[in-house]
Coordinates of N, CA, C and O in Angstrom, one line a residue:
M1 N 74.9 31.9 31.9 CA 76.3 31.4 31.8 C 76.6 30.8 33.2 O 76.3 31.4 34.2
I2 N 77.3 29.7 33.1 CA 77.8 29.0 34.4 C 79.2 29.6 34.7 O 80.1 29.4 33.9
R3 N 79.3 30.2 35.8 CA 80.6 30.8 36.2 C 81.5 29.7 36.8 O 81.2 29.1 37.8
T4 N 82.6 29.4 36.1 CA 83.5 28.3 36.4 C 84.9 28.8 36.7 O 85.5 29.3 35.8
G5 N 85.4 28.5 37.9 CA 86.7 28.9 38.3 C 87.7 27.8 37.8 O 87.4 26.6 37.9
I6 N 88.8 28.3 37.2 CA 89.9 27.3 36.8 C 91.0 27.5 37.8 O 91.7 28.6 37.9
F7 N 91.3 26.4 38.6 CA 92.3 26.4 39.6 C 93.3 25.4 39.2 O 93.2 24.2 39.3
G8 N 94.4 25.9 38.5 CA 95.4 25.0 38.0 C 96.6 24.7 38.9 O 96.8 25.5 39.8
G9 N 97.2 23.6 38.7 CA 98.4 23.3 39.5 C 98.8 21.8 39.3 O 98.1 21.1 38.6
S10 N 100.0 21.5 39.9 CA 100.4 20.1 39.7 C 99.7 19.2 40.7 O 99.6 18.0 40.5
F11 N 99.3 19.7 41.8 CA 98.6 18.9 42.9 C 99.4 17.7 43.1 O 98.9 16.5 42.9
N12 N 100.6 17.9 43.7 CA 101.6 16.8 43.8 C 102.0 16.6 45.3 O 103.2 17.0 45.5
P13 N 101.2 16.2 46.2 CA 99.8 15.7 46.0 C 98.8 16.8 46.3 O 99.1 17.9 46.9
I14 N 97.5 16.6 46.0 CA 96.5 17.4 46.4 C 96.4 17.4 47.9 O 96.7 16.3 48.5
H15 N 96.0 18.5 48.6 CA 95.9 18.4 50.0 C 94.7 19.3 50.5 O 94.0 19.9 49.7
N16 N 94.5 19.3 51.8 CA 93.4 19.9 52.4 C 93.4 21.4 52.1 O 92.3 22.0 52.0
G17 N 94.5 22.0 52.0 CA 94.6 23.5 51.7 C 94.1 23.8 50.4 O 93.3 24.8 50.2
H18 N 94.4 22.9 49.4 CA 93.8 23.1 48.0 C 92.3 23.1 48.0 O 91.6 23.9 47.4
I19 N 91.8 22.1 48.8 CA 90.3 21.9 48.8 C 89.6 23.1 49.5 O 88.6 23.6 49.1
S20 N 90.2 23.5 50.6 CA 89.7 24.6 51.4 C 89.7 25.9 50.6 O 88.7 26.6 50.6
L21 N 90.8 26.1 49.9 CA 90.9 27.3 49.1 C 89.9 27.3 48.0 O 89.2 28.3 47.7
A22 N 89.8 26.2 47.3 CA 88.8 26.1 46.2 C 87.4 26.4 46.7 O 86.6 27.1 46.0
R23 N 87.0 25.8 47.8 CA 85.7 26.1 48.4 C 85.5 27.5 48.7 O 84.5 28.1 48.4
Q24 N 86.5 28.2 49.4 CA 86.4 29.6 49.7 C 86.3 30.5 48.5 O 85.5 31.4 48.5
L25 N 87.1 30.2 47.5 CA 87.1 31.1 46.3 C 85.8 30.9 45.5 O 85.3 31.8 45.0
K26 N 85.3 29.7 45.5 CA 84.0 29.4 44.9 C 83.0 30.3 45.4 O 82.2 31.0 44.7
E27 N 82.9 30.4 46.8 CA 81.9 31.2 47.4 C 82.2 32.7 47.2 O 81.3 33.5 46.8
K28 N 83.4 33.1 47.5 CA 83.7 34.5 47.5 C 83.7 35.2 46.1 O 83.3 36.3 46.0
A29 N 84.0 34.4 45.1 CA 84.0 34.9 43.7 C 82.6 34.6 43.0 O 82.5 35.0 41.9
G30 N 81.7 34.1 43.8 CA 80.4 33.8 43.2 C 80.4 32.8 42.0 O 79.7 33.0 41.0
L31 N 81.2 31.8 42.2 CA 81.3 30.8 41.1 C 80.3 29.7 41.3 O 79.9 29.3 42.4
D32 N 79.9 29.1 40.2 CA 79.0 27.9 40.2 C 79.7 26.7 40.5 O 79.2 25.7 41.1
E33 N 81.0 26.6 39.9 CA 81.8 25.4 40.0 C 83.3 25.9 40.0 O 83.6 26.9 39.5
V34 N 84.1 25.0 40.5 CA 85.6 25.2 40.4 C 86.1 23.9 39.8 O 85.7 22.8 40.2
W35 N 86.9 24.1 38.7 CA 87.6 22.9 38.1 C 89.0 22.9 38.5 O 89.8 23.9 38.2
L36 N 89.5 21.9 39.2 CA 90.9 21.8 39.5 C 91.5 21.2 38.3 O 91.3 20.1 37.9
M37 N 92.3 22.0 37.6 CA 93.0 21.7 36.4 C 94.4 21.1 36.7 O 95.3 21.9 37.0
V38 N 94.5 19.8 36.7 CA 95.7 19.1 37.0 C 96.7 19.3 35.8 O 96.4 18.9 34.7
S39 N 97.8 20.0 36.0 CA 98.7 20.4 35.0 C 99.5 19.1 34.5 O 99.9 18.3 35.3
P40 N 99.7 19.0 33.2 CA 100.5 17.9 32.7 C 102.0 18.1 33.1 O 102.4 19.2 33.3
Q41 N 102.6 17.0 33.2 CA 104.0 17.0 33.5 C 104.8 17.7 32.3 O 104.6 17.3 31.2
N42 N 105.6 18.7 32.7 CA 106.4 19.4 31.7 C 107.6 18.6 31.4 O 108.5 18.4 32.2
P43 N 107.8 18.1 30.1 CA 108.9 17.3 29.8 C 110.3 18.1 30.0 O 111.3 17.5 30.2
L44 N 110.2 19.4 30.0 CA 111.4 20.2 30.1 C 111.7 20.4 31.6 O 112.8 20.9 31.9
K45 N 110.8 20.1 32.5 CA 111.0 20.3 33.9 C 110.8 19.0 34.7 O 110.0 18.9 35.6
Q46 N 111.5 17.9 34.2 CA 111.4 16.6 34.9 C 111.8 16.8 36.4 O 112.9 17.4 36.6
S47 N 111.1 16.2 37.2 CA 111.4 16.3 38.7 C 111.2 14.9 39.2 O 110.1 14.3 39.0
A48 N 112.1 14.4 40.0 CA 111.9 13.1 40.6 C 110.7 13.1 41.6 O 110.1 12.0 41.8
D49 N 110.4 14.3 42.1 CA 109.3 14.3 43.1 C 107.9 14.4 42.4 O 106.9 14.2 43.0
L50 N 107.8 14.7 41.1 CA 106.6 14.9 40.4 C 106.0 13.5 39.9 O 106.7 12.9 39.0
L51 N 104.9 13.1 40.5 CA 104.3 11.9 40.0 C 103.7 12.1 38.6 O 103.5 13.2 38.2
D52 N 103.5 10.9 37.9 CA 103.0 11.0 36.6 C 101.5 11.6 36.6 O 100.9 11.6 37.7
D53 N 101.1 12.0 35.5 CA 99.8 12.6 35.4 C 98.7 11.8 35.9 O 97.8 12.3 36.7
E54 N 98.6 10.5 35.6 CA 97.5 9.6 36.0 C 97.5 9.4 37.5 O 96.4 9.4 38.1
A55 N 98.6 9.4 38.2 CA 98.7 9.2 39.6 C 98.1 10.5 40.3 O 97.4 10.4 41.3
R56 N 98.5 11.6 39.8 CA 98.1 12.9 40.4 C 96.6 13.1 40.2 O 95.8 13.5 41.1
L57 N 96.1 12.7 39.0 CA 94.7 12.8 38.7 C 93.9 11.8 39.6 O 92.8 12.2 40.2
A58 N 94.4 10.6 39.8 CA 93.7 9.6 40.7 C 93.6 10.1 42.1 O 92.5 10.0 42.7
M59 N 94.6 10.8 42.6 CA 94.6 11.3 44.0 C 93.6 12.4 44.1 O 92.8 12.5 45.0
A60 N 93.6 13.3 43.1 CA 92.7 14.5 43.1 C 91.2 14.0 43.0 O 90.4 14.5 43.7
R61 N 91.0 13.0 42.1 CA 89.6 12.5 42.0 C 89.2 11.9 43.3 O 88.0 12.0 43.7
A62 N 90.0 11.1 43.9 CA 89.7 10.5 45.2 C 89.4 11.6 46.3 O 88.4 11.4 47.1
A63 N 90.2 12.6 46.3 CA 90.0 13.7 47.3 C 88.7 14.4 47.1 O 88.1 14.9 48.1
L64 N 88.3 14.6 45.9 CA 87.1 15.4 45.6 C 85.8 14.6 45.3 O 84.8 15.1 44.9
R65 N 85.9 13.3 45.5 CA 84.8 12.4 45.1 C 83.5 12.8 45.7 O 82.4 12.8 45.0
N66 N 83.4 13.3 46.9 CA 82.2 13.7 47.6 C 82.1 15.2 47.9 O 81.3 15.6 48.7
V67 N 82.9 16.0 47.1 CA 82.9 17.4 47.4 C 82.1 18.1 46.3 O 82.4 18.0 45.1
K68 N 80.9 18.7 46.7 CA 80.0 19.3 45.7 C 80.6 20.6 45.1 O 81.2 21.4 45.9
G69 N 80.5 20.8 43.9 CA 80.8 22.1 43.2 C 82.3 22.2 42.8 O 82.7 23.2 42.3
I70 N 83.1 21.2 43.1 CA 84.5 21.2 42.8 C 84.8 19.9 42.0 O 84.5 18.8 42.6
R71 N 85.3 20.0 40.8 CA 85.6 18.7 40.1 C 87.0 18.8 39.6 O 87.6 19.8 39.4
V72 N 87.6 17.6 39.3 CA 88.9 17.5 38.8 C 88.8 17.4 37.2 O 88.0 16.8 36.7
S73 N 89.7 18.1 36.6 CA 89.8 18.1 35.1 C 91.1 17.7 34.6 O 92.2 18.2 35.1
D74 N 91.1 16.9 33.6 CA 92.4 16.5 32.9 C 92.4 17.2 31.5 O 93.2 16.9 30.7
Y75 N 91.6 18.2 31.3 CA 91.4 18.9 30.1 C 92.7 19.3 29.5 O 93.0 19.1 28.3
E76 N 93.5 20.0 30.3 CA 94.8 20.5 29.8 C 95.8 19.5 29.3 O 96.6 19.7 28.5
M77 N 95.6 18.3 29.8 CA 96.5 17.2 29.4 C 96.3 16.7 28.0 O 97.1 16.0 27.4
H78 N 95.1 17.1 27.4 CA 94.8 16.7 26.1 C 95.1 17.8 25.1 O 94.7 17.7 23.9
L79 N 95.6 18.9 25.5 CA 95.9 20.0 24.6 C 97.4 19.9 24.2 O 98.2 19.3 24.8
P80 N 97.7 20.6 23.1 CA 99.1 20.6 22.6 C 100.1 21.2 23.7 O 99.7 22.1 24.4
K81 N 101.3 20.7 23.7 CA 102.3 21.2 24.7 C 103.2 22.2 24.0 O 103.4 22.1 22.8
P82 N 103.7 23.1 24.7 CA 103.5 23.4 26.1 C 102.1 24.0 26.4 O 101.5 24.5 25.5
S83 N 101.6 23.8 27.6 CA 100.3 24.2 27.9 C 100.3 25.6 28.5 O 100.7 25.8 29.6
Y84 N 100.0 26.6 27.6 CA 99.9 28.0 28.1 C 98.5 28.2 28.5 O 97.5 27.8 27.9
T85 N 98.3 29.0 29.6 CA 97.0 29.3 30.2 C 96.1 30.0 29.1 O 94.9 29.7 29.0
W86 N 96.6 30.9 28.3 CA 95.8 31.5 27.3 C 95.2 30.5 26.3 O 94.0 30.5 26.0
N87 N 96.0 29.5 25.9 CA 95.5 28.5 25.0 C 94.5 27.6 25.7 O 93.4 27.2 25.1
T88 N 94.7 27.3 27.0 CA 93.7 26.5 27.7 C 92.4 27.3 27.8 O 91.3 26.7 27.6
L89 N 92.4 28.5 28.2 CA 91.2 29.3 28.4 C 90.5 29.5 27.0 O 89.2 29.4 27.0
Q90 N 91.2 29.7 26.0 CA 90.6 29.8 24.6 C 89.9 28.5 24.2 O 88.8 28.5 23.8
A91 N 90.6 27.4 24.5 CA 90.0 26.1 24.1 C 88.8 25.8 25.0 O 87.7 25.3 24.5
L92 N 88.9 26.1 26.3 CA 87.7 25.8 27.2 C 86.5 26.7 26.7 O 85.4 26.2 26.7
S93 N 86.8 27.9 26.4 CA 85.7 28.8 26.0 C 85.0 28.3 24.7 O 83.8 28.4 24.5
R94 N 85.8 27.8 23.8 CA 85.3 27.2 22.5 C 84.5 25.9 22.8 O 83.4 25.8 22.3
D95 N 85.0 25.1 23.7 CA 84.3 23.8 23.9 C 83.2 23.9 24.9 O 82.3 23.0 24.9
Y96 N 83.1 24.9 25.7 CA 82.0 25.1 26.7 C 81.5 26.5 26.6 O 81.7 27.3 27.4
P97 N 80.7 26.8 25.5 CA 80.2 28.1 25.3 C 79.2 28.6 26.3 O 78.9 29.8 26.4
D98 N 78.7 27.7 27.1 CA 77.7 28.0 28.1 C 78.4 28.4 29.4 O 77.7 28.7 30.4
R99 N 79.7 28.5 29.4 CA 80.4 28.8 30.7 C 81.2 30.1 30.5 O 81.8 30.4 29.5
E100 N 81.3 30.8 31.6 CA 82.2 31.9 31.8 C 83.4 31.5 32.7 O 83.1 31.1 33.8
F101 N 84.6 31.5 32.1 CA 85.7 30.9 32.9 C 86.4 32.1 33.6 O 86.7 33.1 33.1
V102 N 86.8 31.8 34.9 CA 87.4 32.7 35.8 C 88.7 32.1 36.2 O 88.7 31.0 36.8
L103 N 89.8 32.7 35.9 CA 91.2 32.2 36.3 C 91.5 32.5 37.7 O 91.4 33.6 38.2
M104 N 91.9 31.5 38.5 CA 92.2 31.6 39.9 C 93.7 31.3 40.0 O 94.2 30.3 39.6
I105 N 94.5 32.4 40.5 CA 95.9 32.2 40.6 C 96.4 32.8 41.9 O 95.8 33.6 42.5
G106 N 97.5 32.2 42.4 CA 98.1 32.6 43.6 C 98.9 34.0 43.4 O 99.3 34.3 42.3
G107 N 99.0 34.7 44.5 CA 99.7 36.0 44.5 C 101.1 35.9 44.0 O 101.6 36.8 43.4
D108 N 101.7 34.7 44.3 CA 103.1 34.5 43.8 C 103.2 34.5 42.3 O 104.1 35.1 41.7
N109 N 102.2 33.9 41.7 CA 102.1 33.9 40.2 C 101.7 35.3 39.6 O 102.1 35.7 38.6
W110 N 100.8 35.9 40.4 CA 100.4 37.2 39.9 C 101.5 38.2 39.8 O 101.5 39.1 38.9
E111 N 102.5 38.1 40.7 CA 103.7 39.0 40.7 C 104.4 38.9 39.4 O 105.1 39.9 39.0
H112 N 104.3 37.8 38.7 CA 105.1 37.6 37.5 C 104.1 37.4 36.3 O 104.5 36.9 35.2
F113 N 102.9 37.8 36.5 CA 101.9 37.5 35.5 C 102.2 38.2 34.1 O 101.9 37.7 33.1
D114 N 102.8 39.4 34.2 CA 103.1 40.1 33.0 C 104.1 39.3 32.1 O 104.2 39.6 30.9
R115 N 104.7 38.3 32.6 CA 105.6 37.4 31.8 C 104.9 36.2 31.2 O 105.5 35.5 30.4
W116 N 103.7 36.0 31.5 CA 102.9 34.9 31.0 C 102.6 35.1 29.5 O 102.5 36.2 29.1
Y117 N 102.5 34.0 28.8 CA 102.2 34.1 27.4 C 100.8 34.7 27.2 O 99.8 34.3 27.8
R118 N 100.8 35.8 26.5 CA 99.5 36.6 26.2 C 98.8 37.1 27.4 O 97.6 37.0 27.5
A119 N 99.6 37.5 28.4 CA 99.0 38.0 29.7 C 98.0 39.1 29.5 O 96.9 39.1 30.1
E120 N 98.3 40.0 28.6 CA 97.3 41.1 28.3 C 96.0 40.6 27.8 O 94.9 41.1 28.1
D121 N 96.1 39.6 26.9 CA 94.9 39.0 26.3 C 94.1 38.3 27.4 O 92.8 38.4 27.4
I122 N 94.8 37.7 28.3 CA 94.1 37.0 29.4 C 93.3 38.0 30.3 O 92.1 37.9 30.5
K123 N 94.0 39.1 30.6 CA 93.4 40.2 31.5 C 92.2 40.8 30.7 O 91.2 41.1 31.4
A124 N 92.3 41.0 29.4 CA 91.3 41.7 28.7 C 90.1 40.8 28.5 O 89.0 41.3 28.3
N125 N 90.2 39.5 28.5 CA 89.1 38.6 28.2 C 88.6 37.7 29.3 O 87.6 37.1 29.1
F126 N 89.3 37.6 30.4 CA 88.9 36.7 31.5 C 89.0 37.4 32.8 O 89.9 38.2 33.1
E127 N 88.1 37.1 33.7 CA 88.1 37.6 35.1 C 89.3 36.8 35.7 O 89.4 35.6 35.5
I128 N 90.0 37.4 36.6 CA 91.1 36.8 37.3 C 90.9 37.0 38.8 O 90.7 38.1 39.3
V129 N 90.9 35.9 39.6 CA 90.8 36.0 41.0 C 92.2 35.6 41.6 O 92.7 34.6 41.3
V130 N 92.8 36.6 42.3 CA 94.1 36.3 42.9 C 94.0 36.0 44.4 O 93.3 36.8 45.1
Y131 N 94.6 35.0 44.8 CA 94.6 34.6 46.2 C 96.0 34.6 46.8 O 96.9 34.4 46.0
T132 N 96.1 34.9 48.1 CA 97.4 34.8 48.7 C 97.6 33.5 49.5 O 96.6 32.8 49.8
R133 N 98.8 33.2 49.7 CA 99.1 32.0 50.5 C 99.6 32.2 51.9 O 100.2 31.4 52.5
T134 N 99.3 33.4 52.4 CA 99.7 33.8 53.7 C 98.9 33.0 54.8 O 97.7 33.0 54.7
P135 N 99.6 32.5 55.8 CA 98.9 31.8 56.8 C 97.9 32.7 57.5 O 98.2 33.9 57.7
G136 N 96.7 32.1 57.8 CA 95.7 32.9 58.5 C 94.8 33.7 57.5 O 93.8 34.2 58.0
D137 N 95.1 33.9 56.3 CA 94.3 34.6 55.4 C 93.0 33.9 55.2 O 92.9 32.8 54.7
E138 N 91.9 34.6 55.5 CA 90.6 34.0 55.3 C 90.4 32.6 55.7 O 89.7 31.8 55.0
G139 N 91.2 32.1 56.6 CA 91.1 30.8 57.1 C 91.8 29.8 56.2 O 91.6 28.6 56.4
F140 N 92.6 30.2 55.2 CA 93.3 29.3 54.4 C 94.3 28.5 55.1 O 95.1 29.1 55.9
I141 N 94.2 27.2 55.0 CA 95.1 26.3 55.7 C 96.5 26.4 55.1 O 96.7 26.2 53.9
D142 N 97.5 26.7 55.9 CA 98.9 26.8 55.3 C 99.6 25.5 55.2 O 100.2 25.0 56.2
I143 N 99.4 24.8 54.1 CA 99.9 23.5 53.8 C 100.6 23.6 52.4 O 100.1 24.2 51.5
S144 N 101.7 22.9 52.3 CA 102.3 22.8 51.0 C 102.6 21.4 50.6 O 102.9 20.5 51.5
S145 N 102.5 21.1 49.3 CA 102.8 19.8 48.8 C 104.2 19.4 49.1 O 104.6 18.2 49.4
T146 N 105.1 20.4 49.1 CA 106.5 20.2 49.4 C 106.7 19.6 50.8 O 107.5 18.7 51.0
E147 N 106.0 20.2 51.7 CA 106.1 19.8 53.1 C 105.5 18.4 53.3 O 106.1 17.6 54.0
I148 N 104.5 18.1 52.6 CA 103.9 16.7 52.6 C 104.9 15.7 52.1 O 105.1 14.7 52.7
R149 N 105.5 16.0 51.0 CA 106.5 15.1 50.4 C 107.7 14.9 51.4 O 108.2 13.8 51.6
R150 N 108.1 16.0 52.1 CA 109.2 15.9 53.0 C 108.8 15.0 54.2 O 109.6 14.1 54.6
R151 N 107.6 15.2 54.7 CA 107.1 14.3 55.8 C 107.1 12.9 55.4 O 107.5 12.0 56.2
I152 N 106.6 12.6 54.2 CA 106.6 11.2 53.8 C 108.0 10.6 53.7 O 108.2 9.5 54.2
R153 N 108.9 11.3 53.1 CA 110.3 10.9 53.1 C 110.9 10.6 54.4 O 111.7 9.7 54.6
E154 N 110.5 11.4 55.4 CA 111.1 11.2 56.8 C 110.2 10.4 57.7 O 110.4 10.3 58.9
G155 N 109.2 9.8 57.1 CA 108.3 8.8 57.9 C 107.4 9.5 58.9 O 106.9 8.9 59.8
E156 N 107.1 10.8 58.7 CA 106.2 11.5 59.5 C 104.8 11.4 59.0 O 104.5 11.2 57.8
P157 N 103.8 11.5 59.9 CA 102.4 11.4 59.5 C 101.9 12.6 58.6 O 102.4 13.7 58.8
I158 N 101.0 12.3 57.7 CA 100.4 13.3 56.9 C 98.9 13.3 56.9 O 98.2 14.1 56.2
G159 N 98.3 12.5 57.8 CA 96.8 12.4 57.9 C 96.1 13.7 58.2 O 94.9 13.8 57.8
D160 N 96.8 14.6 58.8 CA 96.1 15.9 59.1 C 96.3 16.9 57.9 O 95.7 18.0 58.0
L161 N 97.0 16.5 56.9 CA 97.2 17.4 55.8 C 96.5 17.1 54.5 O 96.3 17.9 53.6
V162 N 96.2 15.8 54.3 CA 95.5 15.4 53.1 C 94.3 14.6 53.5 O 94.1 14.0 54.6
P163 N 93.3 14.5 52.5 CA 92.1 13.7 52.7 C 92.5 12.2 52.9 O 93.6 11.8 52.4
R164 N 91.7 11.5 53.7 CA 92.0 10.1 54.0 C 92.3 9.3 52.8 O 93.2 8.4 52.7
A165 N 91.5 9.5 51.7 CA 91.6 8.7 50.5 C 93.0 8.9 49.8 O 93.6 8.0 49.3
V166 N 93.5 10.2 49.9 CA 94.8 10.5 49.3 C 95.9 9.8 50.1 O 96.8 9.3 49.6
E167 N 95.8 9.9 51.4 CA 96.8 9.2 52.3 C 96.8 7.7 52.0 O 97.9 7.2 51.9
R168 N 95.7 7.1 51.8 CA 95.7 5.7 51.5 C 96.4 5.4 50.2 O 97.2 4.4 50.1
I169 N 96.1 6.2 49.2 CA 96.7 6.0 47.8 C 98.2 6.2 47.9 O 99.0 5.4 47.4
I170 N 98.7 7.2 48.6 CA 100.1 7.5 48.8 C 100.8 6.3 49.5 O 101.8 5.8 49.0
L171 N 100.2 5.9 50.6 CA 100.9 4.8 51.4 C 100.8 3.5 50.6 O 101.8 2.7 50.6
K172 N 99.7 3.2 50.0 CA 99.6 1.9 49.2 C 100.6 1.8 48.1 O 101.2 0.7 47.8
N173 N 100.9 2.9 47.4 CA 101.7 2.9 46.2 C 103.2 3.3 46.6 O 104.0 3.3 45.7
G174 N 103.4 3.7 47.8 CA 104.8 4.1 48.2 C 105.2 5.4 47.5 O 106.4 5.7 47.3
Y175 N 104.3 6.3 47.2 CA 104.6 7.6 46.6 C 105.4 8.5 47.5 O 105.2 8.5 48.7
Y176 N 106.4 9.2 46.9 CA 107.2 10.2 47.6 C 108.2 9.6 48.6 O 108.9 10.4 49.3
A177 N 108.2 8.3 48.8 CA 109.0 7.7 49.9 C 110.5 7.8 49.5 O 110.9 7.8 48.4

């Protein structure tokens, strides 16, 4: 079985912290691969700051083009909405029977995990790796997409927070300005 971590999020935009965290969790959890699962835009939670699915996918793919063991997935975007983690994990397990899927979630989400759709089923059927977002934890870079979007709006540099390819895409397309 190929141990595959599922690291979901909006990645709006993807940044160095996401990539660093995925690398660290891959190693610490003994994973063969990590799939960054770019979440589809929720039609009920429209946000002016959230780029469309294709733009976020393009940035994530550019950021991870040369990163071994971490790949970008649009799998969830092709599933019925709303996208519940239980449904995603069930569909992945069905479509990739040679893989063992490990859910990777932040400590903030873990605090409310009992409210997730079919939380007990997820716990009973899938390994879960919980990570914290505390600065300094295991060398995780404390970066937030919110901070990056703020910097762009205010004309501040972001080159130290995102991969060069992502910065180029953002500037070329005027994203978040």
